[in-house]
XYZ file of N, CA and C in Angstrom:
702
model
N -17.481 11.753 -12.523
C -16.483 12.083 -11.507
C -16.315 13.590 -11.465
N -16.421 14.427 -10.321
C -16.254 15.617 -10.029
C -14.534 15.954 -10.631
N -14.929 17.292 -10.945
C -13.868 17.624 -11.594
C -13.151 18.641 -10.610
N -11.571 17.997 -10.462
C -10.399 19.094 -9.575
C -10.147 19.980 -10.229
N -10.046 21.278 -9.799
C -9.910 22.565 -10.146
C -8.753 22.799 -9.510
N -8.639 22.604 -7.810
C -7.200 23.379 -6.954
C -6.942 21.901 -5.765
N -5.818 22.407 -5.527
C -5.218 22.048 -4.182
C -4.628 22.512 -3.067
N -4.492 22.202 -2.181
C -4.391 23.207 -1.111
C -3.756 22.660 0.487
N -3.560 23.499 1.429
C -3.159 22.847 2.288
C -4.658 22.457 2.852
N -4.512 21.330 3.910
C -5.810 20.838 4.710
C -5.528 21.332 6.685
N -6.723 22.143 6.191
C -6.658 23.220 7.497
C -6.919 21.790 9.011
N -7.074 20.840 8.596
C -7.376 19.879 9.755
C -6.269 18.809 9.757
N -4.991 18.705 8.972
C -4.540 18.319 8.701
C -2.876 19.239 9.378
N -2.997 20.406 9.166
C -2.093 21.333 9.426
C -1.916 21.562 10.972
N -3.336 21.429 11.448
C -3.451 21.496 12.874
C -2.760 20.973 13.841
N -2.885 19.700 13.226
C -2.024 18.346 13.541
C -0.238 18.146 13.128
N 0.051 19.152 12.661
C 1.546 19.356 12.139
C 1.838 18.672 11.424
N 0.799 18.559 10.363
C 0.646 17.593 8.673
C 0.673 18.542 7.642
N 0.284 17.623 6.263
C 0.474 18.176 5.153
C 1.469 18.866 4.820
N 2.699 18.775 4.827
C 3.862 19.753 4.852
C 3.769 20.053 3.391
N 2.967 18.965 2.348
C 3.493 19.756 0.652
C 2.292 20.438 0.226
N 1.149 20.797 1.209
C 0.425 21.733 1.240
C -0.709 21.252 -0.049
N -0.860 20.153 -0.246
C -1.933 19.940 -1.012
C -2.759 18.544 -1.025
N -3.054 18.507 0.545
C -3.889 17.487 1.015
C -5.688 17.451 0.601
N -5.537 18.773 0.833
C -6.916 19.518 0.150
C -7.609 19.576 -1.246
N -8.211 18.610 -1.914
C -8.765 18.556 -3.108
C -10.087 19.751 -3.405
N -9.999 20.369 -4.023
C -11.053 21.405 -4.406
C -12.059 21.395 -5.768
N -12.632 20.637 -5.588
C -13.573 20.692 -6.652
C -14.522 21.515 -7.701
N -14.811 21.442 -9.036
C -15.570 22.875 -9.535
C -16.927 23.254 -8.908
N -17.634 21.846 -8.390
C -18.843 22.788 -7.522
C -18.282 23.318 -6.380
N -17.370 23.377 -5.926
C -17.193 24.166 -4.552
C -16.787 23.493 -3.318
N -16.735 21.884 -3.455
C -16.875 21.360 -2.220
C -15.285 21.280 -2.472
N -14.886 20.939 -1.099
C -13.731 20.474 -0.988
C -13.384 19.231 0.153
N -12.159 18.622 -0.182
C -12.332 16.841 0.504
C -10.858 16.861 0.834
N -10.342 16.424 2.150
C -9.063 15.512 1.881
C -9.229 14.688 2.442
N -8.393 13.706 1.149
C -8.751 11.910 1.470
C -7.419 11.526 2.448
N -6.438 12.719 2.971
C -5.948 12.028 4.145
C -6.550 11.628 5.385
N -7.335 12.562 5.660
C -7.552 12.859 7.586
C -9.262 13.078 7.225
N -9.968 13.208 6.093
C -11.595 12.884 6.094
C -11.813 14.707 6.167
N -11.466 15.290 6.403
C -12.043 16.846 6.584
C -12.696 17.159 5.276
N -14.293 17.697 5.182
C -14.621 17.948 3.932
C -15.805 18.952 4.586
N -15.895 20.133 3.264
C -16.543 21.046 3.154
C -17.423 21.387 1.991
N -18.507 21.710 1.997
C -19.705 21.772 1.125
C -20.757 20.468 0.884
N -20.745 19.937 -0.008
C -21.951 18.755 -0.657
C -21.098 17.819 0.113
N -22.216 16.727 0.335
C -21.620 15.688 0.599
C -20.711 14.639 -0.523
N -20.411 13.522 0.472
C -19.286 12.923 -0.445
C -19.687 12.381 -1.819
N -20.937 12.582 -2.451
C -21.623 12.261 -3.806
C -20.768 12.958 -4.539
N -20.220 13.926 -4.601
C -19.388 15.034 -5.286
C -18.406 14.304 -6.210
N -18.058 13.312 -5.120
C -16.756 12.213 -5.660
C -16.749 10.829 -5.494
N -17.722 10.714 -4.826
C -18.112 9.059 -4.904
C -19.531 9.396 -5.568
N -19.493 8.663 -7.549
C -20.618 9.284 -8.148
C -20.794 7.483 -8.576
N -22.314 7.312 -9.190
C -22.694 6.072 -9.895
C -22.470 4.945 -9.048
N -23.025 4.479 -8.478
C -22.965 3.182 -7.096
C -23.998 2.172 -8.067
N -24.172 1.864 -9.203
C -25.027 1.278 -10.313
C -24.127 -0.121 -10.037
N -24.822 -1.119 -9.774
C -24.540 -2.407 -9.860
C -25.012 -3.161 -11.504
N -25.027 -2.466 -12.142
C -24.932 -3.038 -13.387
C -23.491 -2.950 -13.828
N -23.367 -4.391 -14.615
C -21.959 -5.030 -15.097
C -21.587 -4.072 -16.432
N -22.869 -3.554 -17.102
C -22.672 -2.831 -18.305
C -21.711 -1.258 -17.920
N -21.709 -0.760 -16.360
C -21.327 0.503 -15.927
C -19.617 0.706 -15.579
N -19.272 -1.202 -15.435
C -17.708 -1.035 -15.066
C -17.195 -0.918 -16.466
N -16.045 -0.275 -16.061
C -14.855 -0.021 -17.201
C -13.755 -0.994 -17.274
N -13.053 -1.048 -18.223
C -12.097 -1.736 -18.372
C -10.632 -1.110 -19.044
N -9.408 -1.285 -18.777
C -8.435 -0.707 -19.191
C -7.450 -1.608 -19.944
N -6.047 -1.330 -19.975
C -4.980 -2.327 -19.915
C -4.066 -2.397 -18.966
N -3.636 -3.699 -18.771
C -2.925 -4.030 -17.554
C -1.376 -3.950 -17.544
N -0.490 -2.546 -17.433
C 0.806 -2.782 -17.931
C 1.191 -1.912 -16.580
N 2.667 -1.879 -16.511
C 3.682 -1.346 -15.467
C 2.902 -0.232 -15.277
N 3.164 0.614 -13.926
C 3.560 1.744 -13.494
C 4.622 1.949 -13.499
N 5.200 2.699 -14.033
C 6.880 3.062 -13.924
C 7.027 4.448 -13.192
N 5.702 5.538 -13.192
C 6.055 6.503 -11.941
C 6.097 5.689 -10.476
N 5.247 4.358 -9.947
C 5.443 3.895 -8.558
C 6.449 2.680 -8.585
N 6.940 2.366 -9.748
C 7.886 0.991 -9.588
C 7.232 -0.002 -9.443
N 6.014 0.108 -9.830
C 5.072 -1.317 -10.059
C 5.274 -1.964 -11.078
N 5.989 -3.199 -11.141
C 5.712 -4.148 -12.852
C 4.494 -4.450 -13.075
N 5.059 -4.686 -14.363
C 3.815 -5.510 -15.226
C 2.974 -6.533 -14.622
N 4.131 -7.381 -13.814
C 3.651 -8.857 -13.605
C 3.050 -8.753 -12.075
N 3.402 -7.832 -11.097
C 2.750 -7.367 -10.251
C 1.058 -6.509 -10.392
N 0.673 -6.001 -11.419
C -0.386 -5.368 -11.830
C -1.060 -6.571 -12.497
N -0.434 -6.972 -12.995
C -1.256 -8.904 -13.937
C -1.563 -9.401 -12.559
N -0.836 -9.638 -11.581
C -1.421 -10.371 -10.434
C -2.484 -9.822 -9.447
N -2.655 -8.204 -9.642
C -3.948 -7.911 -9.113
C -5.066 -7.623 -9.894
N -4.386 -7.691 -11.125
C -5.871 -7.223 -12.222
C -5.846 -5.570 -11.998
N -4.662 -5.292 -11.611
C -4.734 -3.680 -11.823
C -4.862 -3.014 -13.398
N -5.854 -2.168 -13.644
C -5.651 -1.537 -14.830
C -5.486 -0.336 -15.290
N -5.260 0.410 -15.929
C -5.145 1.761 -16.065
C -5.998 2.186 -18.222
N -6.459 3.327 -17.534
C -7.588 3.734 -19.059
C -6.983 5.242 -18.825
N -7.261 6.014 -20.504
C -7.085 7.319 -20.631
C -8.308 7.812 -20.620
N -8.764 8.727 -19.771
C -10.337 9.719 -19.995
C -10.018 11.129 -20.005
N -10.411 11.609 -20.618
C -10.518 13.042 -20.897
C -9.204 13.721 -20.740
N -7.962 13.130 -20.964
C -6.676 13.604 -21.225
C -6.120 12.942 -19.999
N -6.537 12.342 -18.808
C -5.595 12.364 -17.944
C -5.319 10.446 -17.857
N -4.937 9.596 -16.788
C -4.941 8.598 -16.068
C -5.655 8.183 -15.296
N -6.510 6.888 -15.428
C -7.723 6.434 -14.958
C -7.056 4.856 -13.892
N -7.068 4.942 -12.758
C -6.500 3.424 -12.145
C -7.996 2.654 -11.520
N -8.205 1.409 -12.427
C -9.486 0.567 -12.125
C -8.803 -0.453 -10.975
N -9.039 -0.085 -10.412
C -8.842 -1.800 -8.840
C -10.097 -2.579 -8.936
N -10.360 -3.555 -8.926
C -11.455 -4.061 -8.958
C -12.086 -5.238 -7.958
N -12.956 -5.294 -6.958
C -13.209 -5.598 -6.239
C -14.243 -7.358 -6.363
N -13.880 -7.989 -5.833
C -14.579 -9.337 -6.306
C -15.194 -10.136 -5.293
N -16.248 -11.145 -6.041
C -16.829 -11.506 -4.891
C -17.850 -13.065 -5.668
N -17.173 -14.265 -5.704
C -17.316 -15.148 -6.103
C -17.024 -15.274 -7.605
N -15.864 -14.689 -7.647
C -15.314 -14.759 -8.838
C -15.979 -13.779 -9.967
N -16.758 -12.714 -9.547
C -17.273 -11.943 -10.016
C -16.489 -10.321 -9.601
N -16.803 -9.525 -10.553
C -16.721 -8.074 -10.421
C -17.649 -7.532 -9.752
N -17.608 -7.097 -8.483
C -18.876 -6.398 -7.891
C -18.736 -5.085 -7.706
N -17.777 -4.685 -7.613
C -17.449 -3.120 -7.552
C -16.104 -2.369 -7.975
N -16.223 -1.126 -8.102
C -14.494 -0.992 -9.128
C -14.127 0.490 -8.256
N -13.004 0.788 -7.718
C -12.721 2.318 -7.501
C -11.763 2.613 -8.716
N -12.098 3.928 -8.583
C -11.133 4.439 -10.040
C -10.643 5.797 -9.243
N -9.498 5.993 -9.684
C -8.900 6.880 -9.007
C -8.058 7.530 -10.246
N -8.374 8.812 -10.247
C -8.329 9.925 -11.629
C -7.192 10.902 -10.944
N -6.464 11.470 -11.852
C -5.833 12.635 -11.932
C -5.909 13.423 -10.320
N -5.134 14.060 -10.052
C -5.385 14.626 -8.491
C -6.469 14.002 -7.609
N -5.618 12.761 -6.976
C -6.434 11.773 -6.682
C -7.912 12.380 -6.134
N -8.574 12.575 -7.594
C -10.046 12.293 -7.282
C -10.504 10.980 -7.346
N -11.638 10.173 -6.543
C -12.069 9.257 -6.283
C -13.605 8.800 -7.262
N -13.577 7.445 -7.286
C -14.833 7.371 -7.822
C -15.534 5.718 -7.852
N -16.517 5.894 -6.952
C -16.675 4.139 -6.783
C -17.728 3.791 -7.618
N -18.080 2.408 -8.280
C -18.813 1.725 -9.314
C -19.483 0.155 -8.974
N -20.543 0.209 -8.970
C -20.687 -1.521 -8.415
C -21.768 -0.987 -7.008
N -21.485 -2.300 -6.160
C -22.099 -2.723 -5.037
C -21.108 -2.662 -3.924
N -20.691 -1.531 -3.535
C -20.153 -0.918 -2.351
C -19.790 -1.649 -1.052
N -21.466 -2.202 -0.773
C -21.755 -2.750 0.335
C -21.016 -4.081 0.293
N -20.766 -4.633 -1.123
C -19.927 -5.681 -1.168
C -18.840 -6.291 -0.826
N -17.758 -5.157 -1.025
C -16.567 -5.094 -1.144
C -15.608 -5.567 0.067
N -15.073 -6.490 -0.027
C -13.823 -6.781 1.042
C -12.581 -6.227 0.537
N -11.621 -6.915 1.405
C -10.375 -6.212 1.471
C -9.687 -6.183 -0.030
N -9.170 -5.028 -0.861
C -8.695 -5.393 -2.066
C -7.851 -6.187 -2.172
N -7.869 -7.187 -2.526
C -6.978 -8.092 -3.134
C -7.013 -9.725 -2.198
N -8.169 -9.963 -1.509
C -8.632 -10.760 -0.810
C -8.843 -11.873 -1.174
N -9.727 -11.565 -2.535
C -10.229 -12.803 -3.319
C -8.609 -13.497 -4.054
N -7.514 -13.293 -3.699
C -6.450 -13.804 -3.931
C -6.159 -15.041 -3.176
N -6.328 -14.758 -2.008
C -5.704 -15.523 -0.919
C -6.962 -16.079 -0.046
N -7.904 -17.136 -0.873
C -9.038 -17.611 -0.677
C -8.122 -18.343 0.603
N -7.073 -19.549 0.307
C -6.906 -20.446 1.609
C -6.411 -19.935 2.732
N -7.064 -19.537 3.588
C -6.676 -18.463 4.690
C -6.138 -19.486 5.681
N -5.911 -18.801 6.934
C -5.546 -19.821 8.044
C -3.717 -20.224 7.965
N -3.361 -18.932 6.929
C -1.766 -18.724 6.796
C -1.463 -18.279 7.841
N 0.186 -17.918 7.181
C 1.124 -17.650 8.562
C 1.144 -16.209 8.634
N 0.795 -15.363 7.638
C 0.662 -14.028 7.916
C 0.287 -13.057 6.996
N -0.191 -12.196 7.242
C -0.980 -11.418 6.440
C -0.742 -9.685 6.233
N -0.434 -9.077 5.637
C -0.070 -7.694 5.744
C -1.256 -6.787 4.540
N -1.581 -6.079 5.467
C -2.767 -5.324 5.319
C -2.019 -3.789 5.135
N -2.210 -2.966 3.961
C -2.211 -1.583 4.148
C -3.246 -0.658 3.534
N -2.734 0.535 3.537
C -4.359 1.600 3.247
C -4.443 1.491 1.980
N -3.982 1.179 0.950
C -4.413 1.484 -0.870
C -3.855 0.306 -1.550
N -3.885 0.549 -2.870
C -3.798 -0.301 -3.869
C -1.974 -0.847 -4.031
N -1.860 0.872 -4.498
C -0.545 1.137 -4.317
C 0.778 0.675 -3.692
N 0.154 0.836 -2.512
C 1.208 0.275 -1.739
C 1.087 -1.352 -1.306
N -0.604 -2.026 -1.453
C -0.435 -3.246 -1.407
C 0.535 -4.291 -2.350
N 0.501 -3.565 -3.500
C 1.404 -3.719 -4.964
C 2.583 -4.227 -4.613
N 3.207 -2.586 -3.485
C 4.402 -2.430 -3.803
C 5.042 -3.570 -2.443
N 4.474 -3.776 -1.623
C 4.657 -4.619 -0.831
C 4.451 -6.048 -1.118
N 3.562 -6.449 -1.977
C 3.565 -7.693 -2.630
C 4.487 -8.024 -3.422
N 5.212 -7.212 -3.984
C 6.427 -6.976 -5.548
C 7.505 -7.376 -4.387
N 7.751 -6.563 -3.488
C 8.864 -7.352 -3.084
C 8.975 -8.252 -2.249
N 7.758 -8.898 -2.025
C 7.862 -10.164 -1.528
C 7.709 -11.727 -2.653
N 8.064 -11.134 -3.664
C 8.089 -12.051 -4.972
C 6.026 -12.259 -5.522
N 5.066 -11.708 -4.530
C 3.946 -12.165 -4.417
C 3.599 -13.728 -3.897
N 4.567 -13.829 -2.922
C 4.376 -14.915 -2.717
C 3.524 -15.049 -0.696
N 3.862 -13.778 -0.914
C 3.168 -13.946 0.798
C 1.826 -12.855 0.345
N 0.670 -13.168 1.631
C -0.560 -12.030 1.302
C -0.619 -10.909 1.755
N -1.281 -9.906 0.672
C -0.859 -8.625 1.105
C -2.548 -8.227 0.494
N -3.027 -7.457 1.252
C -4.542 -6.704 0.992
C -4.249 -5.581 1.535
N -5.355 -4.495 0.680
C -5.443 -3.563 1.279
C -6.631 -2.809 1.613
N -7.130 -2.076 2.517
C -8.200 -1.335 3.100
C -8.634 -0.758 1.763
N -10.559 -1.060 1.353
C -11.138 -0.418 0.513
C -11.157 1.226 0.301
N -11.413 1.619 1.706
C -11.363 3.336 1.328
C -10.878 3.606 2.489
N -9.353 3.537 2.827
C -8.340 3.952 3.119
C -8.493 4.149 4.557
N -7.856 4.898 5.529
C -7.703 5.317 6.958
C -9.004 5.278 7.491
N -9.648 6.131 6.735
C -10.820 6.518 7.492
C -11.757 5.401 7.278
N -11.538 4.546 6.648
C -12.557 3.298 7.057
C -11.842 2.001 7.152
N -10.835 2.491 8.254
C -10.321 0.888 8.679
C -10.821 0.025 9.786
N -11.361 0.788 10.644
C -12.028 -0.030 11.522
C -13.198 -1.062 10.521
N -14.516 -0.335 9.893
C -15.395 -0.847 9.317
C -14.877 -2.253 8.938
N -13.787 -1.670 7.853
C -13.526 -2.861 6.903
C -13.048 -3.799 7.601
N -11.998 -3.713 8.655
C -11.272 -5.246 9.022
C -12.861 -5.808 9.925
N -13.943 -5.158 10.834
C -14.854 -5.681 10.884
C -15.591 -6.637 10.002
N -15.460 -5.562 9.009
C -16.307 -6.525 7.965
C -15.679 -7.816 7.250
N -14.376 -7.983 7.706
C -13.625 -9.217 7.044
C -12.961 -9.645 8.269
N -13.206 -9.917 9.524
C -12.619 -10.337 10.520
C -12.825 -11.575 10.595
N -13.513 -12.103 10.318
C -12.822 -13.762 9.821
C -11.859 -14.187 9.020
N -11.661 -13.642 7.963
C -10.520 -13.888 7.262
C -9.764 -12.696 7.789
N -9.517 -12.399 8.303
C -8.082 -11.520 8.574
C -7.783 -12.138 9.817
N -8.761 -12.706 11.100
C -7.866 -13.416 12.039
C -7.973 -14.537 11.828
N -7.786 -15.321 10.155
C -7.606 -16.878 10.160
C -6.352 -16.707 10.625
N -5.646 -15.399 10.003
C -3.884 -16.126 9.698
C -3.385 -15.560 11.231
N -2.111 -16.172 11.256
C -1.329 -16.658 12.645
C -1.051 -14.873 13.144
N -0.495 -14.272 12.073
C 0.304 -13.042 12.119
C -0.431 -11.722 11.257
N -1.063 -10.704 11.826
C -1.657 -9.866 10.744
C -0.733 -8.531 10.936
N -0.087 -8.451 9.821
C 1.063 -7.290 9.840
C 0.324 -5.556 9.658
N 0.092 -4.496 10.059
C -0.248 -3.739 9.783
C 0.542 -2.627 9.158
N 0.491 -1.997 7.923
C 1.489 -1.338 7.409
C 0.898 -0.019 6.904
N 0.356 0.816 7.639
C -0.833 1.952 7.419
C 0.598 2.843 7.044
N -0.164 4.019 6.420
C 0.379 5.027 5.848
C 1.228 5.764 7.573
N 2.454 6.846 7.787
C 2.967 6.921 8.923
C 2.756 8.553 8.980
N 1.531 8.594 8.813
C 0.592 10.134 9.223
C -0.380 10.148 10.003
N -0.669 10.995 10.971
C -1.537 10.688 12.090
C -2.830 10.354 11.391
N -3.542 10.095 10.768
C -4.354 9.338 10.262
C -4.216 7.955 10.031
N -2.694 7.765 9.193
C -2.642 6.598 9.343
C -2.377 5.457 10.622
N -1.872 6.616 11.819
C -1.812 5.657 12.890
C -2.569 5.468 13.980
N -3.841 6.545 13.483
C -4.764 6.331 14.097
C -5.525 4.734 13.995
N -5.658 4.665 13.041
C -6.584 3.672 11.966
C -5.709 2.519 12.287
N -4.485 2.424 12.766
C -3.530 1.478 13.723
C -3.906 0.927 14.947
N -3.953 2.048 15.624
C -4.576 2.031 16.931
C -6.415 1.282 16.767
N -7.052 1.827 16.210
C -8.538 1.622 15.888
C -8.486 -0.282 15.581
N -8.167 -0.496 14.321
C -8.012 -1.977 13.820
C -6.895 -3.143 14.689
N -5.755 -2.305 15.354
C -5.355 -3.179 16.674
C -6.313 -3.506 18.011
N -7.285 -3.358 18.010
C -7.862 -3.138 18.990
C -8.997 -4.167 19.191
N -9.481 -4.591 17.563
C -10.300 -5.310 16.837
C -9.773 -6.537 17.026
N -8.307 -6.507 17.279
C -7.851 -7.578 17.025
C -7.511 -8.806 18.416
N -7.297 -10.255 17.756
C -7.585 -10.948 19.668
C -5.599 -10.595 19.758
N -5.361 -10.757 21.716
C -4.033 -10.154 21.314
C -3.154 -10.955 20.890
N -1.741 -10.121 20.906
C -0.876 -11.203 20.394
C -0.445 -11.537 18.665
N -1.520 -11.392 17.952
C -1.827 -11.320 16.655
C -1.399 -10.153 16.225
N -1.461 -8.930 16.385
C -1.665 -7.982 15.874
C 0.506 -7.331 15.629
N 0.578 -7.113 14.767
C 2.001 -6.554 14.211
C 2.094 -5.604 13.907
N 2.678 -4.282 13.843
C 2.575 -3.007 13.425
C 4.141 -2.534 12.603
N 3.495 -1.912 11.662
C 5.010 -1.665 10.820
C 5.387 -0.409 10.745
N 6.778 -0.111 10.791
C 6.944 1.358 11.030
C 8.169 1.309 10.032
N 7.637 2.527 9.269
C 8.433 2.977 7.633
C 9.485 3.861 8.134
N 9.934 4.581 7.182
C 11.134 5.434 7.028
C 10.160 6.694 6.095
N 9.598 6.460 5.693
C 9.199 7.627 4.976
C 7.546 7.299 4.508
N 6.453 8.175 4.731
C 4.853 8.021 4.639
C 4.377 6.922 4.043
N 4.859 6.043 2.993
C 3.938 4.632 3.071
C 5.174 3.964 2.155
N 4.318 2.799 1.901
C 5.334 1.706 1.267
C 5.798 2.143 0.034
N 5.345 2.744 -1.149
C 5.435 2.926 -1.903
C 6.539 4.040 -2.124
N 6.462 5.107 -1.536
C 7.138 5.944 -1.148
C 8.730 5.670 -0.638
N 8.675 4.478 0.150
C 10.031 3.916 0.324
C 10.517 3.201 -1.000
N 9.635 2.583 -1.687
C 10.485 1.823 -3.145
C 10.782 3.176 -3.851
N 9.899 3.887 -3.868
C 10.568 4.748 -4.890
C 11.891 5.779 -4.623
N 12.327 5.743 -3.254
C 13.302 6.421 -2.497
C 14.177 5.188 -2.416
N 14.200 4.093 -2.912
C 15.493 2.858 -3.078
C 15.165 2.788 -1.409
N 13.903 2.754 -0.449
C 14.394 2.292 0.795
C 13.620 1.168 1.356
């Protein structure tokens, strides 16, 4: 995994009357730089930070599965996605792990200044947390951009309703609900709960569009994503 050096504001991001905490911009020690809000990246391509695409089982990692207490995630919410967390090289390692007949096929890990890093068979991967809610053809479904906030939206629905979220975030939401559009228009109601930054409502617009009408629900926060509201008590 490429190593963060700086952060910064994101000059494509700013344009747009974003990034207000000025460090959308990940800067890496070879030089390249990425933000995983709005996709703007400069130097090497995205290998920099998406490293090892090795479909060998010997290459995934494994952690332990306990609370987040910086996002207000329990225990028993992280037990129900198989979320894990490992220490590497001094910092915080988050394994999501992606499945596909009851198998591990691919893992993102997401390190310290959210650098990125995918493991497995890529091409595999459906919606995180999919292989949960095999009996489709429910009453509704709520889809958002990360792990995180699928969590935090599942936690307070006791985990009793389905909640997935987009593999690699805004910028590949069209792809993905393509690539799982059978199971995402089994269910009656597909709630959309994207991050509330012009990226994220782009990727609104894009995956509503995909959708037959009528179906399609859109959610509008109080403050940039779900997670962000639990931790603000909103």
């Amino acid at each position: 995994m490429a190593k963060v050096i700086d952060r910064s504001k994101c000059p494509s991001c700013a344009s747009h009357g974003r990034d207000s905490s000025s460090d959308n911009l990940v800067e890496f020690e070879n030089g390249s730089k990425h933000c995983f809000s709005c996709g703007f990246h400069v130097g090497d391509k995205m290998k920099t930070t998406y490293t090892d695409t090795t479909s060998q089982p010997s290459k995934f990692i494994s952690g332990e599965i306990t609370g987040l207490s910086d996002r207000k995630i329990t225990e028993k919410t992280a037990r129900f996605y198989g979320y894990q967390t490992v220490t590497k090289d001094g910092g915080r390692v988050d394994i999501a792990s992606f499945y596909s007949d009851g198998k591990v096929v691919a893992q993102k890990l997401r390190g310290p200044n959210k650098s990125f890093q995918w493991r497995g068979q890529t091409d595999k991967v459906s919606l995180w947390g999919q292989h949960l809610w095999k009996s489709a053809k429910g009453k509704r479904l709520v889809i958002t951009e990360g792990e995180i906030d699928c969590m935090t939206v599942a936690q307070l629905m006791d985990t009793k309703w389905p909640v997935v979220s987009l593999p690699s975030g805004a910028a590949g939401a069209a792809r993905a609900i393509k690539d799982n559009l059978e199971f995402v228009t089994s269910y009656e109601e597909v709630v959309l709960m994207f991050d509330m930054d012009s990226a994220g409502q782009d990727a609104v617009k894009a995956v509503a569009d995909l959708l037959p009408p009528g179906k399609c629900k859109v959610a509008t926060l109080p403050f940039k994503d779900a997670n962000e509201c639990l931790l603000k008590n909103q």
